[in-house]
mmCIF file of C-alpha atoms in Angstrom:
data_model
loop_
_atom_site.group_PDB
_atom_site.id
_atom_site.type_symbol
_atom_site.label_atom_id
_atom_site.label_comp_id
_atom_site.label_asym_id
_atom_site.label_seq_id
_atom_site.Cartn_x
_atom_site.Cartn_y
_atom_site.Cartn_z
ATOM 1 C CA UNK V 1 -147.510 -135.056 -90.153
ATOM 2 C CA UNK V 2 -147.896 -136.580 -86.814
ATOM 3 C CA UNK V 3 -146.553 -135.838 -84.108
ATOM 4 C CA UNK V 4 -143.466 -137.628 -81.802
ATOM 5 C CA UNK V 5 -144.600 -136.643 -78.657
ATOM 6 C CA UNK V 6 -145.674 -138.759 -76.598
ATOM 7 C CA UNK V 7 -149.089 -139.054 -75.645
ATOM 8 C CA UNK V 8 -150.004 -137.730 -71.289
ATOM 9 C CA UNK V 9 -151.258 -140.707 -70.335
ATOM 10 C CA UNK V 10 -147.650 -141.785 -71.706
ATOM 11 C CA UNK V 11 -145.580 -144.301 -68.669
ATOM 12 C CA UNK V 12 -142.577 -141.514 -69.772
ATOM 13 C CA UNK V 13 -144.993 -138.687 -68.668
ATOM 14 C CA UNK V 14 -145.670 -140.635 -64.818
ATOM 15 C CA UNK V 15 -142.240 -140.956 -64.588
ATOM 16 C CA UNK V 16 -141.395 -137.507 -65.238
ATOM 17 C CA UNK V 17 -143.859 -136.167 -62.921
ATOM 18 C CA UNK V 18 -143.065 -138.578 -59.526
ATOM 19 C CA UNK V 19 -140.191 -136.926 -58.226
ATOM 20 C CA UNK V 20 -139.437 -138.630 -55.616
ATOM 21 C CA UNK V 21 -141.276 -140.659 -52.103
ATOM 22 C CA UNK V 22 -144.544 -139.198 -51.001
ATOM 23 C CA UNK V 23 -144.315 -137.854 -47.115
ATOM 24 C CA UNK V 24 -147.148 -141.048 -46.276
ATOM 25 C CA UNK V 25 -144.420 -143.977 -47.134
ATOM 26 C CA UNK V 26 -141.805 -142.089 -45.758
ATOM 27 C CA UNK V 27 -143.856 -141.634 -42.554
ATOM 28 C CA UNK V 28 -144.824 -145.446 -42.657
ATOM 29 C CA UNK V 29 -140.734 -146.575 -43.425
ATOM 30 C CA UNK V 30 -139.825 -144.732 -39.809
ATOM 31 C CA UNK V 31 -142.632 -146.269 -38.322
ATOM 32 C CA UNK V 32 -141.666 -149.215 -39.562
ATOM 33 C CA UNK V 33 -137.733 -149.081 -38.583
ATOM 34 C CA UNK V 34 -138.205 -147.148 -34.648
ATOM 35 C CA UNK V 35 -141.151 -150.910 -34.169
ATOM 36 C CA UNK V 36 -138.629 -152.725 -35.046
ATOM 37 C CA UNK V 37 -135.295 -150.848 -33.343
ATOM 38 C CA UNK V 38 -137.336 -150.332 -30.310
ATOM 39 C CA UNK V 39 -137.914 -154.143 -30.609
ATOM 40 C CA UNK V 40 -133.908 -155.166 -30.679
ATOM 41 C CA UNK V 41 -132.978 -152.897 -27.665
ATOM 42 C CA UNK V 42 -135.588 -153.754 -25.988
ATOM 43 C CA UNK V 43 -134.301 -157.858 -26.272
ATOM 44 C CA UNK V 44 -130.736 -156.418 -25.890
ATOM 45 C CA UNK V 45 -132.004 -154.828 -21.811
ATOM 46 C CA UNK V 46 -133.235 -158.386 -21.627
ATOM 47 C CA UNK V 47 -129.846 -160.105 -22.612
ATOM 48 C CA UNK V 48 -128.106 -157.309 -20.128
ATOM 49 C CA UNK V 49 -129.789 -158.312 -17.124
ATOM 50 C CA UNK V 50 -129.435 -162.277 -18.221
ATOM 51 C CA UNK V 51 -125.637 -161.722 -17.877
ATOM 52 C CA UNK V 52 -125.577 -159.982 -14.853
ATOM 53 C CA UNK V 53 -128.078 -161.977 -13.254
ATOM 54 C CA UNK V 54 -125.518 -164.518 -14.061
ATOM 55 C CA UNK V 55 -122.602 -162.816 -12.133
ATOM 56 C CA UNK V 56 -125.020 -163.050 -8.896
ATOM 57 C CA UNK V 57 -125.439 -166.958 -9.572
ATOM 58 C CA UNK V 58 -121.810 -167.113 -10.382
ATOM 59 C CA UNK V 59 -120.498 -165.282 -6.541
ATOM 60 C CA UNK V 60 -123.517 -166.892 -4.736
ATOM 61 C CA UNK V 61 -122.017 -170.783 -5.848
ATOM 62 C CA UNK V 62 -118.305 -169.484 -5.779
ATOM 63 C CA UNK V 63 -118.740 -168.451 -2.064
ATOM 64 C CA UNK V 64 -120.789 -171.382 -1.396
ATOM 65 C CA UNK V 65 -118.074 -172.947 -2.255
ATOM 66 C CA UNK V 66 -115.721 -171.431 -0.611
ATOM 67 C CA UNK V 67 -117.542 -171.492 2.782
ATOM 68 C CA UNK V 68 -118.068 -175.055 2.563
ATOM 69 C CA UNK V 69 -114.195 -175.376 2.639
ATOM 70 C CA UNK V 70 -114.246 -173.446 5.453
ATOM 71 C CA UNK V 71 -116.621 -175.810 7.256
ATOM 72 C CA UNK V 72 -114.996 -178.731 6.541
ATOM 73 C CA UNK V 73 -111.764 -177.325 7.767
ATOM 74 C CA UNK V 74 -113.222 -175.607 10.686
ATOM 75 C CA UNK V 75 -116.648 -177.209 11.065
ATOM 76 C CA UNK V 76 -118.343 -174.280 11.481
ATOM 77 C CA UNK V 77 -119.300 -171.324 8.993
ATOM 78 C CA UNK V 78 -117.929 -167.681 8.842
ATOM 79 C CA UNK V 79 -119.346 -164.413 8.106
ATOM 80 C CA UNK V 80 -115.883 -163.287 7.000
ATOM 81 C CA UNK V 81 -115.282 -162.611 3.015
ATOM 82 C CA UNK V 82 -111.042 -162.067 3.434
ATOM 83 C CA UNK V 83 -110.838 -165.043 6.176
ATOM 84 C CA UNK V 84 -112.839 -167.489 2.951
ATOM 85 C CA UNK V 85 -110.170 -165.348 0.353
ATOM 86 C CA UNK V 86 -112.730 -164.314 -1.764
ATOM 87 C CA UNK V 87 -112.795 -161.480 -3.995
ATOM 88 C CA UNK V 88 -116.052 -159.759 -3.845
ATOM 89 C CA UNK V 89 -113.844 -157.465 -6.406
ATOM 90 C CA UNK V 90 -114.708 -159.258 -9.310
ATOM 91 C CA UNK V 91 -118.107 -158.861 -9.135
ATOM 92 C CA UNK V 92 -118.770 -155.292 -10.073
ATOM 93 C CA UNK V 93 -122.811 -155.435 -10.129
ATOM 94 C CA UNK V 94 -123.209 -157.004 -6.900
ATOM 95 C CA UNK V 95 -122.000 -156.582 -3.460
ATOM 96 C CA UNK V 96 -121.937 -160.022 -2.108
ATOM 97 C CA UNK V 97 -122.334 -160.318 2.098
ATOM 98 C CA UNK V 98 -122.694 -163.931 4.590
ATOM 99 C CA UNK V 99 -125.599 -164.075 7.498
ATOM 100 C CA UNK V 100 -124.445 -167.393 9.660
ATOM 101 C CA UNK V 101 -127.613 -168.999 10.979
ATOM 102 C CA UNK V 102 -127.391 -171.813 14.449
ATOM 103 C CA UNK V 103 -124.800 -170.690 15.805
ATOM 104 C CA UNK V 104 -122.663 -170.452 12.224
ATOM 105 C CA UNK V 105 -123.673 -174.319 11.538
ATOM 106 C CA UNK V 106 -125.679 -172.783 8.360
ATOM 107 C CA UNK V 107 -125.726 -169.481 6.327
ATOM 108 C CA UNK V 108 -127.158 -167.110 3.889
ATOM 109 C CA UNK V 109 -125.575 -165.725 1.844
ATOM 110 C CA UNK V 110 -126.903 -162.770 -0.630
ATOM 111 C CA UNK V 111 -125.770 -160.781 -3.473
ATOM 112 C CA UNK V 112 -127.573 -157.049 -3.234
ATOM 113 C CA UNK V 113 -127.936 -154.640 -6.574
ATOM 114 C CA UNK V 114 -125.213 -152.075 -6.890
ATOM 115 C CA UNK V 115 -124.958 -148.854 -9.724
ATOM 116 C CA UNK V 116 -127.244 -150.615 -12.632
ATOM 117 C CA UNK V 117 -128.484 -153.467 -10.934
ATOM 118 C CA UNK V 118 -129.788 -151.619 -7.605
ATOM 119 C CA UNK V 119 -133.049 -153.064 -6.170
ATOM 120 C CA UNK V 120 -131.897 -156.906 -6.506
ATOM 121 C CA UNK V 121 -131.162 -159.144 -4.856
ATOM 122 C CA UNK V 122 -129.878 -162.809 -4.713
ATOM 123 C CA UNK V 123 -129.574 -165.555 -1.957
ATOM 124 C CA UNK V 124 -127.834 -168.906 -1.307
ATOM 125 C CA UNK V 125 -127.824 -171.363 1.823
ATOM 126 C CA UNK V 126 -125.377 -173.941 2.563
ATOM 127 C CA UNK V 127 -127.419 -176.841 0.347
ATOM 128 C CA UNK V 128 -129.089 -174.881 -2.252
ATOM 129 C CA UNK V 129 -129.563 -173.025 -5.179
ATOM 130 C CA UNK V 130 -129.514 -169.500 -5.987
ATOM 131 C CA UNK V 131 -133.008 -167.686 -6.089
ATOM 132 C CA UNK V 132 -133.899 -164.071 -7.061
ATOM 133 C CA UNK V 133 -135.674 -162.184 -4.277
ATOM 134 C CA UNK V 134 -139.691 -162.307 -5.783
ATOM 135 C CA UNK V 135 -139.668 -158.144 -5.818
ATOM 136 C CA UNK V 136 -136.888 -157.667 -7.423
ATOM 137 C CA UNK V 137 -137.639 -160.286 -10.481
ATOM 138 C CA UNK V 138 -140.870 -158.415 -10.820
ATOM 139 C CA UNK V 139 -138.245 -155.274 -11.518
ATOM 140 C CA UNK V 140 -136.034 -156.868 -13.868
#
């Protein structure tokens, strides 16, 4: 009579012995997940900063337009944001200010970062484009 029991080298026996994953396999999977999550967080942070930079550029372009309108009416620029009907409360990551030059015939507008954007600085002139400060560019 032959035995109905499987031989020790059969695939059925190998399946019975292996009950789960080894520590090494689990560690490798966790490391891969951690690397992917780190890349995702880094990419997300870059997009968040880029959106906040857009807020600074938008604020300065708006300031430039309001100053141009004021200059057309009064032949001089102003550093009074209330007189320009400029609402700085719209821009919650930047504080906007104006410095007059050449006896109010020219100006420089600044958007200085506040809260999480502390240390970021943008500027614009009457005829220029918004530019980020070099020190802030290296930080963000």
